[in-house]
Amino acid sequence: MAVKIKTKDGLIDISNGVIATVVGSAATSNYGVVGMASKNAIRDGFDGILNRANYKRGVVVKSEDNEITVDVYIIVGYGLKISEVSRNVQDSVKYNLKNQLGIDTKAVNVIIQSVKVLDD
């Protein structure tokens, strides 16, 4: 499923893989986010940190009209305020989707899959 944007010059299709890459990059750039996690860790048999090529495993995109809802599965560093880290992820994901792809987000849901101890 792709997001379709109508412009005066035609139609633009943006795949969920592209959206997942933008969302994953925005999420992992925040302090306190150790990395992306798989949304189906048991089914995928992978409970570690996803690399950039697999960000789509940790992002769910649902599109409605010209807006999307994004679920982001992340791993947070131990000892940090989870609500602040989550709010920062929401803000950066919304900002990057709007500025890089021109997509309005209805909601950004942050799901904490794990907490890891940060290495000093």
Backbone as a chain_set.jsonl record, in Angstrom:
{"seq": "MAVKIKTKDGLIDISNGVIATVVGSAATSNYGVVGMASKNAIRDGFDGILNRANYKRGVVVKSEDNEITVDVYIIVGYGLKISEVSRNVQDSVKYNLKNQLGIDTKAVNVIIQSVKVLDD", "coords": {"N": [[0.851, -1.175, 0.0], [0.615, 2.134, -0.867], [1.196, 5.652, -0.369], [-0.669, 8.106, -1.881], [-0.276, 11.137, -3.517], [-1.85, 13.904, -4.783], [-0.963, 16.253, -7.176], [-0.727, 19.386, -8.983], [0.589, 18.718, -11.271], [0.368, 16.008, -11.559], [0.21, 12.604, -10.289], [1.693, 11.382, -7.316], [3.24, 8.579, -6.046], [4.164, 7.223, -3.001], [5.996, 4.782, -1.556], [5.481, 2.434, 1.176], [7.883, 1.519, 2.162], [9.676, 3.614, 1.709], [8.558, 5.561, 3.362], [8.864, 4.237, 5.816], [11.656, 4.225, 6.027], [12.232, 6.97, 6.292], [10.8, 7.502, 8.655], [12.081, 5.734, 10.47], [14.725, 6.72, 10.43], [14.28, 9.284, 11.452], [13.298, 8.657, 13.998], [15.424, 7.234, 15.236], [17.332, 9.183, 15.434], [16.955, 10.614, 17.706], [17.886, 11.452, 21.058], [18.241, 8.93, 23.438], [16.905, 6.941, 22.143], [17.707, 3.78, 21.425], [17.505, 2.121, 19.246], [15.623, 0.785, 16.432], [12.911, -1.539, 16.739], [11.585, -4.773, 15.944], [8.212, -5.163, 14.947], [6.943, -7.553, 15.197], [8.457, -9.381, 16.938], [8.602, -12.02, 17.93], [7.505, -13.617, 15.858], [9.215, -12.895, 13.76], [11.506, -13.821, 14.828], [13.487, -12.298, 15.885], [14.869, -10.272, 18.162], [16.497, -8.123, 18.461], [18.228, -5.048, 17.662], [17.145, -3.283, 14.85], [18.679, -2.805, 11.68], [19.323, -0.13, 9.314], [18.378, -1.012, 6.818], [16.282, -2.641, 7.488], [14.243, -1.164, 8.634], [11.555, -1.082, 7.93], [10.389, -3.24, 9.17], [9.887, -2.356, 11.699], [8.024, -0.377, 11.57], [4.696, 0.637, 11.083], [2.445, 1.619, 8.674], [-0.509, 3.319, 8.126], [-2.836, 4.449, 5.876], [-5.141, 7.096, 5.311], [-7.27, 8.918, 3.393], [-5.631, 11.88, 2.732], [-3.905, 11.733, 4.822], [-1.753, 10.065, 7.181], [-1.371, 7.416, 9.583], [1.084, 6.447, 11.829], [2.796, 3.771, 13.286], [5.418, 3.305, 15.466], [7.992, 1.25, 16.445], [10.205, 1.032, 19.015], [13.405, 0.838, 20.776], [14.373, 1.826, 23.936], [16.749, 3.676, 25.897], [17.907, 2.641, 29.104], [16.935, 4.181, 32.17], [16.132, 6.628, 31.284], [13.626, 9.169, 30.785], [10.794, 7.885, 29.64], [8.453, 8.978, 28.578], [9.265, 11.501, 27.667], [11.207, 10.847, 25.73], [9.556, 9.478, 23.936], [7.772, 11.534, 23.16], [9.559, 13.258, 21.876], [10.291, 11.622, 19.735], [7.822, 11.419, 18.397], [7.455, 14.123, 17.611], [9.714, 14.559, 15.927], [9.329, 12.638, 13.918], [6.881, 13.461, 12.756], [7.669, 16.008, 11.828], [9.765, 15.372, 9.981], [8.401, 13.75, 8.097], [6.589, 15.591, 7.038], [8.305, 17.639, 6.02], [10.178, 16.283, 4.349], [8.703, 14.504, 2.714], [6.24, 15.65, 2.328], [3.927, 14.796, 3.573], [1.087, 14.724, 5.596], [0.607, 13.857, 8.982], [-1.704, 12.049, 10.826], [-1.526, 10.765, 13.273], [1.156, 9.711, 15.398], [2.121, 6.862, 16.742], [3.953, 5.637, 19.37], [5.576, 2.76, 20.27], [7.072, 1.102, 22.84], [9.292, -1.393, 22.695], [11.361, -2.531, 24.098], [13.816, -2.054, 26.726], [17.077, -0.978, 27.019], [20.333, -1.098, 28.504], [22.404, 1.684, 28.359], [25.595, 2.002, 26.885], [28.486, 3.431, 28.25]], "CA": [[0.0, 0.0, 0.0], [1.407, 3.356, -0.997], [0.509, 6.921, -0.16], [-0.809, 8.821, -3.142], [-0.41, 12.581, -3.351], [-2.229, 14.566, -6.029], [-0.416, 17.584, -7.401], [-1.238, 19.969, -10.217], [1.292, 18.109, -12.39], [0.099, 14.575, -11.659], [0.071, 11.809, -9.083], [2.945, 10.887, -6.735], [3.09, 7.413, -5.172], [5.282, 7.037, -2.093], [5.829, 3.441, -0.987], [5.621, 2.322, 2.627], [9.299, 1.349, 2.446], [10.274, 4.957, 1.775], [8.032, 6.177, 4.578], [9.5, 3.553, 6.946], [13.044, 4.686, 6.123], [12.201, 8.33, 6.836], [10.35, 7.398, 10.048], [13.138, 5.092, 11.241], [15.842, 7.659, 10.568], [13.857, 10.357, 12.36], [13.161, 8.112, 15.35], [16.72, 6.855, 15.811], [18.179, 10.362, 15.614], [16.637, 11.208, 19.004], [18.613, 10.976, 22.225], [17.478, 7.987, 24.246], [16.451, 5.84, 21.307], [18.822, 2.881, 21.149], [17.307, 1.652, 17.885], [14.285, 0.332, 16.04], [12.617, -2.927, 17.083], [10.609, -5.424, 15.073], [6.855, -5.141, 15.499], [6.601, -8.952, 15.451], [9.751, -9.959, 17.315], [8.491, -13.47, 18.083], [7.314, -14.195, 14.533], [10.428, -12.663, 12.983], [12.62, -14.495, 15.489], [14.547, -11.303, 16.009], [14.526, -9.322, 19.221], [17.565, -7.138, 18.557], [18.068, -3.741, 17.045], [17.08, -3.354, 13.396], [19.548, -1.885, 10.948], [18.609, 0.795, 8.44], [17.721, -1.741, 5.733], [15.11, -3.349, 8.005], [13.353, -0.263, 9.375], [10.144, -1.347, 7.622], [9.887, -4.227, 10.134], [9.548, -1.67, 12.935], [7.111, 0.737, 11.289], [3.421, 0.29, 10.453], [1.855, 2.81, 8.064], [-1.92, 3.199, 7.739], [-3.185, 5.703, 5.207], [-6.543, 7.483, 5.188], [-7.355, 10.142, 2.612], [-4.295, 12.438, 2.515], [-3.176, 11.685, 6.084], [-1.364, 8.721, 7.576], [-1.095, 7.097, 10.971], [2.317, 5.678, 11.86], [3.188, 3.097, 14.523], [6.879, 3.184, 15.497], [8.44, 0.333, 17.488], [11.579, 1.428, 19.335], [14.08, 0.4, 21.986], [14.765, 3.035, 24.663], [17.831, 3.512, 26.865], [17.518, 2.516, 30.511], [17.165, 5.323, 33.044], [15.637, 7.866, 30.672], [12.188, 9.387, 30.918], [10.209, 7.306, 28.432], [7.458, 9.886, 28.002], [9.985, 12.563, 26.933], [11.792, 10.237, 24.537], [8.433, 9.207, 23.02], [7.278, 12.809, 22.629], [10.559, 13.724, 20.915], [10.162, 10.777, 18.539], [6.61, 11.85, 17.696], [7.696, 15.42, 16.981], [10.675, 14.469, 14.821], [8.72, 11.864, 12.835], [5.925, 14.354, 12.082], [8.431, 17.049, 11.139], [10.47, 14.814, 8.825], [7.441, 13.322, 7.071], [6.038, 16.79, 6.394], [9.318, 18.379, 5.264], [10.853, 15.484, 3.333], [7.785, 13.848, 1.789], [5.016, 16.426, 2.144], [2.805, 13.988, 4.064], [0.546, 15.097, 6.905], [0.362, 12.704, 9.838], [-2.83, 12.15, 11.741], [-1.008, 10.354, 14.576], [2.376, 8.914, 15.474], [2.037, 6.036, 17.933], [5.26, 5.092, 19.73], [5.468, 1.547, 21.069], [8.373, 0.751, 23.406], [9.413, -2.848, 22.683], [12.393, -2.985, 25.017], [14.676, -1.061, 27.359], [18.454, -1.481, 27.046], [21.304, -0.3, 29.237], [23.284, 2.42, 27.459], [27.03, 1.871, 27.143], [29.129, 4.739, 28.443]], "C": [[0.898, 1.241, 0.0], [0.534, 4.571, -0.706], [0.497, 7.66, -1.488], [-1.063, 10.299, -2.859], [-0.735, 13.176, -4.715], [-1.618, 15.954, -6.071], [-1.01, 18.128, -8.687], [-0.598, 19.336, -11.446], [1.03, 16.615, -12.532], [0.019, 13.923, -10.294], [1.442, 11.311, -8.628], [2.601, 9.729, -5.819], [4.34, 7.272, -4.325], [5.062, 5.703, -1.382], [6.022, 3.461, 0.53], [7.077, 2.115, 3.027], [10.021, 2.676, 2.569], [9.828, 5.662, 3.05], [8.703, 5.562, 5.807], [10.946, 3.997, 7.126], [13.114, 6.084, 6.722], [11.814, 8.299, 8.314], [11.453, 6.806, 10.927], [14.33, 6.001, 11.468], [15.505, 8.784, 11.537], [13.805, 9.857, 13.8], [14.517, 7.842, 15.979], [17.66, 8.04, 15.998], [17.949, 11.05, 16.962], [17.468, 10.6, 20.121], [17.703, 10.061, 23.031], [16.938, 6.822, 23.463], [17.681, 5.013, 20.939], [18.722, 2.37, 19.71], [15.862, 1.284, 17.634], [14.137, -1.136, 16.419], [11.589, -3.48, 16.105], [9.241, -5.411, 15.736], [6.38, -6.543, 15.849], [7.873, -9.714, 15.806], [9.689, -11.484, 17.417], [8.361, -14.142, 16.713], [8.571, -14.051, 13.678], [11.627, -13.4, 13.568], [13.801, -13.568, 15.713], [14.144, -10.291, 17.053], [15.596, -8.257, 19.414], [17.196, -5.831, 17.896], [18.102, -3.894, 15.53], [18.081, -2.387, 12.773], [18.706, -1.086, 9.96], [17.833, 0.078, 7.321], [16.441, -2.432, 6.189], [14.151, -2.462, 8.792], [11.879, -0.567, 9.108], [9.545, -2.413, 8.533], [9.437, -3.571, 11.435], [8.617, -0.494, 12.764], [5.855, 0.191, 10.607], [2.798, 1.587, 9.958], [0.426, 2.498, 7.66], [-2.324, 4.513, 7.099], [-4.694, 5.856, 5.093], [-6.584, 8.839, 4.502], [-5.946, 10.669, 2.321], [-3.462, 12.458, 3.79], [-2.821, 10.23, 6.401], [-1.236, 8.631, 9.096], [0.101, 6.167, 10.966], [2.496, 5.071, 13.244], [4.684, 2.859, 14.446], [7.265, 2.324, 16.694], [9.913, 0.604, 17.779], [12.091, 0.744, 20.606], [14.653, 1.653, 22.64], [15.882, 2.698, 25.65], [17.314, 3.5, 28.287], [17.84, 3.794, 31.278], [16.683, 6.644, 32.482], [14.133, 7.965, 30.837], [11.509, 8.989, 29.605], [9.203, 8.245, 27.784], [8.125, 10.995, 27.185], [10.602, 12.027, 25.647], [10.694, 9.993, 23.499], [7.902, 10.485, 22.386], [8.255, 13.38, 21.595], [10.506, 12.921, 19.618], [8.944, 11.201, 17.732], [6.844, 13.153, 16.94], [8.629, 15.312, 15.782], [10.117, 13.671, 13.653], [7.739, 12.738, 12.055], [6.642, 15.409, 11.251], [9.097, 16.509, 9.871], [9.525, 14.336, 7.727], [6.865, 14.525, 6.318], [7.08, 17.47, 5.507], [9.977, 17.574, 4.161], [9.909, 14.919, 2.287], [6.497, 14.625, 1.532], [3.768, 15.698, 2.608], [2.386, 14.489, 5.439], [0.267, 13.829, 7.7], [-0.79, 12.988, 10.779], [-2.364, 11.817, 13.153], [0.293, 9.588, 14.394], [2.321, 8.179, 16.803], [3.403, 5.406, 18.188], [5.047, 3.907, 20.667], [6.878, 1.173, 21.529], [8.423, -0.776, 23.497], [10.391, -3.36, 23.733], [13.119, -1.782, 25.622], [16.063, -1.688, 27.468], [19.328, -0.528, 27.858], [22.229, 0.363, 28.231], [24.73, 2.207, 27.86], [27.627, 3.265, 27.285], [30.412, 4.839, 27.669]], "O": [[1.83, 1.347, 0.797], [-0.693, 4.518, -0.789], [1.532, 7.816, -2.136], [-1.94, 10.66, -2.074], [0.004, 12.982, -5.68], [-1.739, 16.731, -5.124], [-1.715, 17.415, -9.402], [-1.159, 19.399, -12.54], [1.431, 16.014, -13.529], [-0.206, 14.583, -9.279], [2.254, 10.874, -9.443], [1.773, 9.868, -4.919], [5.45, 7.209, -4.854], [4.061, 5.519, -0.689], [6.636, 4.372, 1.087], [7.467, 2.499, 4.129], [10.881, 2.844, 3.434], [10.636, 6.289, 3.735], [9.07, 6.281, 6.736], [11.415, 4.132, 8.256], [13.964, 6.354, 7.571], [12.425, 8.987, 9.132], [11.726, 7.322, 12.011], [14.884, 6.05, 12.566], [16.341, 9.188, 12.346], [14.225, 10.561, 14.718], [14.737, 8.187, 17.14], [18.688, 7.906, 16.661], [18.681, 11.975, 17.315], [17.725, 9.396, 20.137], [16.54, 10.381, 23.274], [16.549, 5.81, 24.047], [18.576, 5.483, 20.236], [19.738, 2.206, 19.035], [14.997, 1.445, 18.494], [15.113, -1.886, 16.422], [10.817, -2.727, 15.511], [9.126, -5.623, 16.943], [5.51, -6.708, 16.704], [8.31, -10.589, 15.058], [10.637, -12.165, 17.026], [9.039, -15.134, 16.445], [8.947, -14.976, 12.958], [12.64, -13.584, 12.894], [14.956, -13.993, 15.73], [13.191, -9.536, 16.862], [15.599, -7.56, 20.429], [16.032, -5.547, 17.613], [18.986, -4.559, 14.99], [18.297, -1.287, 13.281], [17.514, -1.346, 9.796], [16.754, 0.523, 6.93], [15.599, -2.775, 5.359], [13.325, -2.974, 9.547], [11.039, -0.332, 9.976], [8.323, -2.493, 8.663], [8.681, -4.174, 12.197], [8.43, 0.299, 13.686], [5.939, -0.61, 9.677], [2.641, 2.539, 10.722], [0.174, 1.532, 6.94], [-2.174, 5.575, 7.704], [-5.422, 4.901, 4.821], [-5.99, 9.801, 4.988], [-5.145, 9.957, 1.715], [-2.427, 13.122, 3.843], [-3.49, 9.297, 5.956], [-1.023, 9.628, 9.787], [0.143, 5.208, 10.195], [2.367, 5.762, 14.254], [5.173, 2.278, 13.477], [6.904, 2.636, 17.828], [10.768, 0.433, 16.91], [11.333, 0.165, 21.384], [15.332, 2.447, 21.989], [15.955, 1.585, 26.169], [16.401, 4.247, 28.637], [18.883, 4.412, 31.064], [16.813, 7.679, 33.137], [13.451, 6.955, 31.008], [11.64, 9.676, 28.592], [9.113, 8.299, 26.557], [7.615, 11.386, 26.135], [10.529, 12.671, 24.601], [10.885, 10.273, 22.315], [7.614, 10.507, 21.189], [7.839, 13.916, 20.568], [10.659, 13.478, 18.531], [9.026, 11.328, 16.51], [6.477, 13.275, 15.772], [8.367, 15.906, 14.737], [10.405, 13.995, 12.501], [7.766, 12.752, 10.825], [6.268, 15.671, 10.108], [9.0, 17.123, 8.809], [9.823, 14.504, 6.544], [6.68, 14.472, 5.102], [6.781, 17.837, 4.371], [10.311, 18.138, 3.119], [10.255, 14.854, 1.107], [5.745, 14.292, 0.615], [2.674, 15.948, 2.101], [3.215, 14.658, 6.333], [-0.245, 12.848, 7.161], [-0.841, 14.026, 11.439], [-2.745, 12.485, 14.115], [0.506, 8.914, 13.387], [2.456, 8.788, 17.865], [3.947, 4.721, 17.321], [4.421, 4.035, 21.719], [7.768, 0.953, 20.708], [7.687, -1.38, 24.277], [10.267, -4.49, 24.205], [13.051, -0.664, 25.112], [16.202, -2.808, 27.958], [19.094, 0.68, 27.892], [22.778, -0.301, 27.352], [25.057, 2.23, 29.047], [27.3, 4.168, 26.516], [31.083, 5.869, 27.716]]}, "num_chains": 1, "name": "protein.A"}
